[in-house]
Coordinates of C-alpha atoms and ligand atoms in Angstrom, one line a residue:
M1378 CA 90.6 81.0 103.9
P1379 CA 89.1 77.7 102.6
D1380 CA 86.2 76.4 104.6
P1381 CA 87.6 73.4 106.5
S1382 CA 84.2 72.0 107.4
P1383 CA 83.2 68.9 105.5
S1384 CA 80.4 69.1 103.0
P1385 CA 77.1 67.8 104.4
T1386 CA 76.9 65.4 101.6
Q1387 CA 80.0 63.6 103.0
A1388 CA 78.1 62.5 106.1
A1389 CA 76.9 59.0 106.7
G1390 CA 74.6 59.6 109.6
F1391 CA 71.7 62.0 109.4
L1392 CA 70.0 63.6 112.4
T1393 CA 66.7 65.4 111.8
I1394 CA 65.3 67.6 114.5
D1395 CA 61.6 68.4 114.3
L1396 CA 61.4 71.9 115.8
G1397 CA 57.6 71.9 115.4
A1398 CA 57.3 68.8 117.6
L1399 CA 59.7 70.3 120.1
A1400 CA 57.5 73.5 120.3
D1401 CA 54.4 71.3 120.6
N1402 CA 55.9 69.3 123.4
W1403 CA 56.7 72.6 125.3
R1404 CA 53.1 73.9 124.7
A1405 CA 51.6 70.6 125.9
L1406 CA 53.6 70.7 129.2
S1407 CA 52.8 74.3 129.6
R1408 CA 49.1 73.7 129.2
R1409 CA 49.3 70.8 131.7
V1410 CA 50.9 72.9 134.4
S1411 CA 49.0 76.2 133.8
P1412 CA 48.7 78.6 135.7
A1413 CA 52.3 77.6 136.7
R1414 CA 54.9 78.6 134.2
C1415 CA 57.0 76.2 132.1
A1416 CA 60.7 76.7 131.6
A1417 CA 63.0 74.6 129.4
V1418 CA 66.2 72.7 130.4
I1419 CA 68.7 73.0 127.5
K1420 CA 71.8 71.6 129.2
A1421 CA 74.2 69.2 127.5
N1422 CA 73.6 70.9 124.1
A1423 CA 69.9 70.7 124.6
Y1424 CA 70.1 66.9 125.3
G1425 CA 72.2 66.4 122.2
I1426 CA 69.6 68.2 119.9
G1427 CA 71.7 71.4 119.6
I1428 CA 71.2 74.6 121.7
E1429 CA 71.3 76.9 118.7
A1430 CA 68.4 75.1 117.1
A1431 CA 66.4 74.2 120.2
A1432 CA 66.5 77.4 122.2
P1433 CA 65.0 79.8 119.7
A1434 CA 62.3 77.3 118.8
L1435 CA 61.3 77.0 122.4
A1436 CA 61.4 80.8 122.8
G1437 CA 59.2 81.1 119.8
A1438 CA 56.7 78.8 121.4
G1439 CA 56.6 81.2 124.4
C1440 CA 59.3 79.9 126.8
D1441 CA 61.1 82.7 128.6
T1442 CA 63.1 80.8 131.2
F1443 CA 66.0 78.4 130.4
F1444 CA 68.3 76.2 132.4
V1445 CA 71.8 75.1 131.4
A1446 CA 74.4 73.2 133.5
H1447 CA 77.6 75.3 132.7
P1448 CA 78.2 79.0 132.1
R1449 CA 79.7 78.1 128.7
E1450 CA 76.4 76.6 127.7
G1451 CA 74.7 79.7 129.1
A1452 CA 76.8 82.0 126.9
R1453 CA 75.8 79.9 123.9
A1454 CA 72.2 80.0 124.9
R1455 CA 72.4 83.8 125.3
A1456 CA 73.9 84.2 121.9
A1457 CA 71.1 82.1 120.4
L1458 CA 68.3 83.8 122.4
G1459 CA 69.4 87.4 122.6
A1460 CA 68.6 89.6 125.5
G1461 CA 65.4 89.0 127.4
P1462 CA 64.9 85.3 128.5
R1463 CA 66.2 84.3 131.9
I1464 CA 69.0 81.8 131.8
Y1465 CA 69.9 79.9 135.0
V1466 CA 73.1 77.9 135.5
L1467 CA 72.1 74.7 137.4
N1468 CA 75.6 73.7 138.5
G1469 CA 76.0 76.9 140.4
L1470 CA 78.9 79.2 140.7
Q1471 CA 82.0 77.2 139.8
A1472 CA 85.0 77.6 142.2
S1473 CA 87.3 78.5 139.3
S1474 CA 85.0 80.9 137.5
D1475 CA 85.1 84.7 137.2
P1476 CA 81.5 85.5 138.2
R1477 CA 81.6 88.9 136.5
G1478 CA 82.9 87.6 133.2
D1479 CA 81.1 84.3 133.1
Y1480 CA 77.8 85.2 134.6
R1481 CA 77.2 88.9 134.5
D1482 CA 78.5 89.6 131.0
H1483 CA 76.1 87.0 129.5
G1484 CA 73.3 87.8 131.9
L1485 CA 73.4 84.4 133.5
T1486 CA 72.0 83.6 137.0
P1487 CA 73.7 80.9 139.0
V1488 CA 71.6 78.5 141.0
I1489 CA 73.4 78.9 144.3
G1490 CA 74.0 75.4 145.8
S1491 CA 76.3 76.0 148.9
L1492 CA 77.1 78.7 151.5
D1493 CA 80.5 79.2 149.9
E1494 CA 78.9 80.0 146.5
L1495 CA 76.4 82.3 148.3
A1496 CA 79.3 84.2 149.9
R1497 CA 81.2 84.6 146.7
W1498 CA 78.1 85.6 144.8
S1499 CA 76.8 88.1 147.3
A1500 CA 80.3 89.7 147.5
L1501 CA 79.7 90.8 143.9
A1502 CA 76.9 93.1 145.0
H1503 CA 78.6 96.2 146.4
A1504 CA 77.1 98.9 148.5
G1505 CA 74.6 101.0 146.7
S1506 CA 74.3 98.7 143.7
A1507 CA 71.0 97.0 142.9
P1508 CA 70.6 93.5 144.4
I1509 CA 71.7 90.8 141.9
P1510 CA 69.3 88.2 140.6
T1511 CA 69.9 84.9 142.4
A1512 CA 68.4 81.4 142.4
I1513 CA 68.7 79.3 145.5
H1514 CA 68.9 75.5 145.3
I1515 CA 67.6 73.6 148.3
D1516 CA 68.7 70.0 148.7
T1517 CA 65.7 67.9 149.8
G1518 CA 67.2 64.5 149.3
M1519 CA 69.4 64.2 146.3
N1520 CA 72.4 65.0 148.4
R1521 CA 74.3 66.5 145.5
L1522 CA 73.9 70.3 145.2
G1523 CA 71.8 72.7 147.3
L1524 CA 71.7 74.4 150.6
S1525 CA 71.2 71.6 153.0
F1526 CA 67.7 71.1 154.3
F1527 CA 69.3 69.1 157.2
A1528 CA 71.6 71.9 158.2
G1529 CA 68.1 73.2 158.8
A1530 CA 67.2 76.6 159.1
N1531 CA 70.8 77.8 159.4
E1532 CA 71.9 77.6 155.8
L1533 CA 68.6 78.9 154.5
R1534 CA 68.6 81.8 156.9
A1535 CA 72.1 82.8 155.7
A1536 CA 70.6 83.2 152.2
M1537 CA 67.8 85.3 153.6
A1538 CA 70.3 87.5 155.6
D1539 CA 72.1 88.4 152.3
H1540 CA 68.7 88.9 150.7
H1541 CA 67.5 91.2 153.4
A1542 CA 70.8 93.1 153.4
G1543 CA 69.8 94.1 149.9
R1544 CA 72.6 92.2 148.1
L1545 CA 70.5 89.5 146.5
A1546 CA 67.3 89.5 144.6
I1547 CA 66.1 85.9 145.1
D1548 CA 63.9 85.3 142.1
L1549 CA 63.8 81.5 142.2
V1550 CA 63.9 78.8 144.9
M1551 CA 64.2 75.3 143.6
S1552 CA 64.8 71.7 144.5
H1553 CA 65.1 68.5 142.4
F1554 CA 63.4 65.1 142.5
V1555 CA 65.4 62.0 143.1
A1556 CA 62.9 59.5 141.5
A1557 CA 60.0 61.4 139.9
E1558 CA 59.7 58.7 137.2
E1559 CA 58.6 56.3 139.9
P1560 CA 55.3 57.7 141.0
D1561 CA 55.0 55.2 143.9
N1562 CA 58.4 56.1 145.4
A1563 CA 57.8 57.5 148.8
L1564 CA 60.7 60.0 148.3
N1565 CA 58.5 62.1 146.1
A1566 CA 56.0 63.0 148.9
L1567 CA 58.9 63.4 151.3
Q1568 CA 60.7 65.9 149.0
I1569 CA 57.5 67.8 148.5
E1570 CA 57.1 68.1 152.2
R1571 CA 60.6 69.2 152.8
F1572 CA 60.5 71.7 150.1
T1573 CA 57.3 73.2 151.5
D1574 CA 59.0 73.5 154.9
A1575 CA 62.0 75.2 153.3
R1576 CA 59.7 77.5 151.4
A1577 CA 58.4 78.8 154.7
L1578 CA 61.9 80.1 155.4
I1579 CA 62.6 81.5 152.0
G1580 CA 59.4 82.8 150.7
D1581 CA 60.8 85.0 147.9
G1582 CA 60.9 84.3 144.2
L1583 CA 59.3 81.6 142.2
A1584 CA 59.2 78.1 143.6
S1585 CA 60.2 75.2 141.4
L1586 CA 60.4 71.5 141.9
C1587 CA 59.4 69.5 138.8
N1588 CA 61.5 68.0 136.1
S1589 CA 59.7 66.2 133.2
S1590 CA 58.5 63.2 135.3
G1591 CA 57.6 65.5 138.2
I1592 CA 55.0 67.1 135.9
F1593 CA 53.2 63.7 135.8
L1594 CA 53.2 62.9 139.5
P1595 CA 49.7 62.5 141.0
Q1596 CA 50.5 65.2 143.6
K1597 CA 50.8 67.8 140.8
P1598 CA 53.6 69.7 142.6
F1599 CA 53.8 72.3 139.8
L1600 CA 54.2 75.3 142.2
D1601 CA 55.2 78.4 140.2
L1602 CA 57.6 77.0 137.6
V1603 CA 58.4 73.6 136.1
R1604 CA 61.7 72.6 134.5
P1605 CA 61.3 69.9 131.9
G1606 CA 64.2 68.6 129.8
Y1607 CA 63.8 65.0 128.6
A1608 CA 60.1 65.2 127.7
L1609 CA 60.6 68.3 125.5
Y1610 CA 62.9 66.2 123.3
G1611 CA 60.4 63.3 123.0
G1612 CA 61.6 61.2 126.0
N1613 CA 58.8 59.4 127.9
P1614 CA 58.3 61.1 131.3
T1615 CA 56.0 58.2 132.3
P1616 CA 58.0 55.0 131.9
G1617 CA 55.8 52.0 131.4
Q1618 CA 52.9 54.1 130.3
P1619 CA 52.2 55.4 126.8
N1620 CA 54.5 58.3 125.9
P1621 CA 52.4 61.6 125.9
M1622 CA 55.2 63.4 124.0
K1623 CA 55.9 63.7 120.3
P1624 CA 59.1 62.3 118.8
V1625 CA 61.6 65.1 118.0
V1626 CA 64.6 63.2 116.7
T1627 CA 65.0 61.1 113.6
L1628 CA 68.3 59.3 113.1
R1629 CA 69.2 57.5 109.9
A1630 CA 72.5 56.1 108.6
L1631 CA 73.6 54.9 105.2
I1632 CA 73.9 51.2 104.4
Q1633 CA 77.3 50.6 102.9
Q1634 CA 76.8 47.0 101.7
A1635 CA 74.4 44.1 101.8
R1636 CA 76.1 40.8 102.1
V1637 CA 75.6 37.1 102.8
V1638 CA 77.1 34.9 105.5
E1639 CA 76.9 31.1 105.6
A1640 CA 75.5 29.3 108.5
G1641 CA 78.1 28.8 111.2
E1642 CA 80.0 32.0 110.4
S1643 CA 80.3 34.7 113.1
V1644 CA 79.9 38.5 112.7
G1645 CA 82.0 41.2 114.3
Y1646 CA 84.5 41.6 117.0
N1647 CA 84.9 38.7 119.4
A1648 CA 82.5 36.6 117.4
R1649 CA 79.5 37.3 119.6
W1650 CA 76.9 36.3 117.0
T1651 CA 76.9 33.2 114.9
A1652 CA 74.6 32.7 111.9
R1653 CA 72.3 29.7 112.5
R1654 CA 71.2 29.9 108.9
R1655 CA 72.5 31.4 105.7
S1656 CA 71.9 35.1 106.4
R1657 CA 71.8 38.4 104.7
L1658 CA 73.3 41.4 106.5
A1659 CA 73.2 45.1 106.0
I1660 CA 76.5 46.9 107.0
I1661 CA 75.5 50.3 108.3
L1662 CA 77.8 53.4 108.6
L1663 CA 77.1 54.2 112.3
G1664 CA 78.9 53.0 115.4
Y1665 CA 79.5 53.6 119.1
A1666 CA 81.6 56.7 118.2
D1667 CA 78.2 58.1 117.0
G1668 CA 76.5 57.4 120.3
L1669 CA 75.0 54.0 119.5
P1670 CA 75.6 52.0 122.7
R1671 CA 77.8 48.9 122.3
T1672 CA 75.1 47.0 124.1
A1673 CA 72.5 47.8 121.4
S1674 CA 73.4 44.7 119.3
G1675 CA 72.4 41.1 119.7
D1676 CA 74.5 38.0 120.4
D1677 CA 73.8 34.3 120.3
R1678 CA 71.4 34.6 123.3
W1679 CA 70.0 38.1 123.1
R1680 CA 68.1 39.9 120.4
G1681 CA 69.5 43.3 119.8
A1682 CA 67.8 46.6 119.2
D1683 CA 65.9 47.0 115.9
V1684 CA 66.4 49.4 113.1
I1685 CA 64.0 50.1 110.3
I1686 CA 65.2 49.1 106.8
A1687 CA 62.9 49.1 103.8
G1688 CA 60.0 49.7 106.1
R1689 CA 60.7 46.6 108.3
R1690 CA 62.2 46.0 111.7
C1691 CA 65.5 44.3 111.5
P1692 CA 67.6 43.4 114.6
L1693 CA 71.2 44.5 115.1
L1694 CA 73.7 41.8 115.6
G1695 CA 77.3 41.3 116.5
T1696 CA 79.2 43.8 118.6
V1697 CA 78.7 47.4 117.6
S1698 CA 82.0 48.7 116.2
M1699 CA 83.3 52.2 116.4
D1700 CA 82.0 53.3 113.0
L1701 CA 79.9 50.4 111.8
T1702 CA 77.0 48.2 112.9
V1703 CA 75.3 45.2 111.3
A1704 CA 71.6 44.4 110.9
D1705 CA 70.0 41.1 110.0
I1706 CA 68.0 41.5 106.8
T1707 CA 67.4 37.8 106.1
D1708 CA 63.7 38.1 106.4
L1709 CA 63.4 41.0 104.0
P1710 CA 62.6 40.2 100.4
E1711 CA 65.7 39.5 98.3
E1712 CA 66.9 42.7 96.5
A1713 CA 64.9 44.8 99.0
V1714 CA 68.2 46.3 100.3
Q1715 CA 70.9 48.0 98.4
A1716 CA 74.0 50.0 99.2
G1717 CA 73.0 53.7 99.6
M1718 CA 69.7 53.0 101.3
S1719 CA 69.4 54.1 104.9
A1720 CA 68.5 52.4 108.2
E1721 CA 66.4 54.3 110.7
F1722 CA 67.6 54.0 114.3
L1723 CA 65.3 56.6 115.9
G1724 CA 62.1 58.1 114.6
S1725 CA 58.3 57.7 114.7
T1726 CA 58.6 53.9 114.9
I1727 CA 61.6 53.4 117.2
S1728 CA 61.5 55.8 120.1
V1729 CA 64.5 57.0 122.2
D1730 CA 63.0 55.0 125.1
E1731 CA 62.9 51.8 123.0
L1732 CA 66.5 52.0 121.8
A1733 CA 67.5 52.8 125.3
E1734 CA 65.7 49.9 126.9
R1735 CA 66.9 47.4 124.3
S1736 CA 70.5 48.7 124.9
G1737 CA 70.2 48.6 128.7
V1738 CA 70.9 52.3 129.1
S1739 CA 68.7 55.3 129.9
G1740 CA 67.1 57.4 127.2
Y1741 CA 69.0 60.4 128.5
T1742 CA 72.2 58.6 127.7
I1743 CA 71.0 58.0 124.1
L1744 CA 70.0 61.7 123.5
T1745 CA 73.0 63.3 125.1
G1746 CA 75.4 60.9 123.3
L1747 CA 74.1 61.8 119.8
G1748 CA 77.2 62.0 117.8
A1749 CA 79.2 64.9 116.4
R1750 CA 79.6 63.4 112.9
F1751 CA 76.0 63.6 111.8
R1752 CA 74.7 65.9 109.3
R1753 CA 72.1 67.8 111.4
R1754 CA 69.0 69.3 109.9
A1755 CA 66.3 71.2 111.8
V1756 CA 62.9 71.2 110.3
G1757 CA 60.7 74.2 111.4
A1758 CA 57.0 74.0 112.1
D1759 CA 56.5 75.6 108.7
G1760 CA 58.6 72.9 107.0
T1761 CA 61.7 75.1 106.4
V1762 CA 64.9 73.1 106.6
T1763 CA 68.1 74.5 108.1
E1764 CA 71.5 72.9 108.5
A1765 CA 71.9 72.8 112.3
Ligands
PLP1985 C1 68.4 68.0 134.3 C2 67.6 68.7 135.3 C3 66.2 69.0 135.0 C4 65.5 68.4 133.9 O1 65.2 67.0 134.1 P1 64.4 66.1 133.1 O2 64.3 64.8 133.8 O3 65.3 66.0 131.9 O4 63.2 66.7 132.8 C5 65.5 69.7 136.0 N1 66.1 70.2 137.1 C6 67.4 69.9 137.3 C7 68.0 70.5 138.6 C8 68.2 69.2 136.5 O5 69.5 68.9 136.8

């Protein structure tokens, strides 16, 4: 059968993943929390990076515990990682899922988030069989998933009853911060206190509370295990402060044309940007279908996000189209830009956090929205390049 996949040379957007930087970021967080252990959150296709590239690189750095959101992602992670590493499914036991097929066949552990899930999961362990590995999520304030702290001891004791009946081997008890990226938010201390209280009722397994930003809270609530995602992929876990992490993602797209507009002419849908002077423009082969927010571009009142062209920052202008976007190259030397050159949207100069801020979205949205049309290349710590 002919290979239906397009040749990589046909791509217009190029995503490069620095697996060495990813591994370095994991090691840096790991050192920071030691002697607590450091896991890796690889949900949403490893925040858009690619599970198949990211998971083995993290395992190679020493990570042996992974978190995904869905059992399908867990199965992909298991295929990429092989037997050994623990893989937890954060969203818990889905009502529609077949626990045996979805979880046990791939060696996945659900993070149990309600009494109903607890009952269905513990029913799997039959008399005489070994207790099944289980993680328990305790809701300390997100009011999303987790056994309710406010239902008090009752829900937590139910988990312990199954545990003591020999059905469950509780190996992880966790909760999740509401606003860890705001170190002054009083919710952080409240959640730490509630989790400590809950821990007095469920003492088994490892205790885990921190996401990326939690690792940088002044309270240092590392407990036994931390669960970073965003920071591993280069996101800044300390907004407003210098980013302690290394950039992992470089995103470039080809320039299709350089052209001139006369003063008074508008550019793009709905004529949101009008040239105040004769301007030179670069038309770039990347649009909102590739994950660039429509709000990344500038209009008559607002300067858009920058891209790097010929080594210089150039602002985006006019409404971002589905497959195209436009940058102002008027201030670059004449002839500096030709068709076939590339514009850099993310990299060592423009961070995920900068593009996010200039677009009015979160960096998590930028990463998890990275498009499916890119040619993806992963560069290993030793410089080897693989198509990802
Ligand atoms: C997504 C997620 C994390 C990781 O959060 P980051 O802010 O990306 O580090 C950790 N724990 C839970 C429960 C999550 O849903």
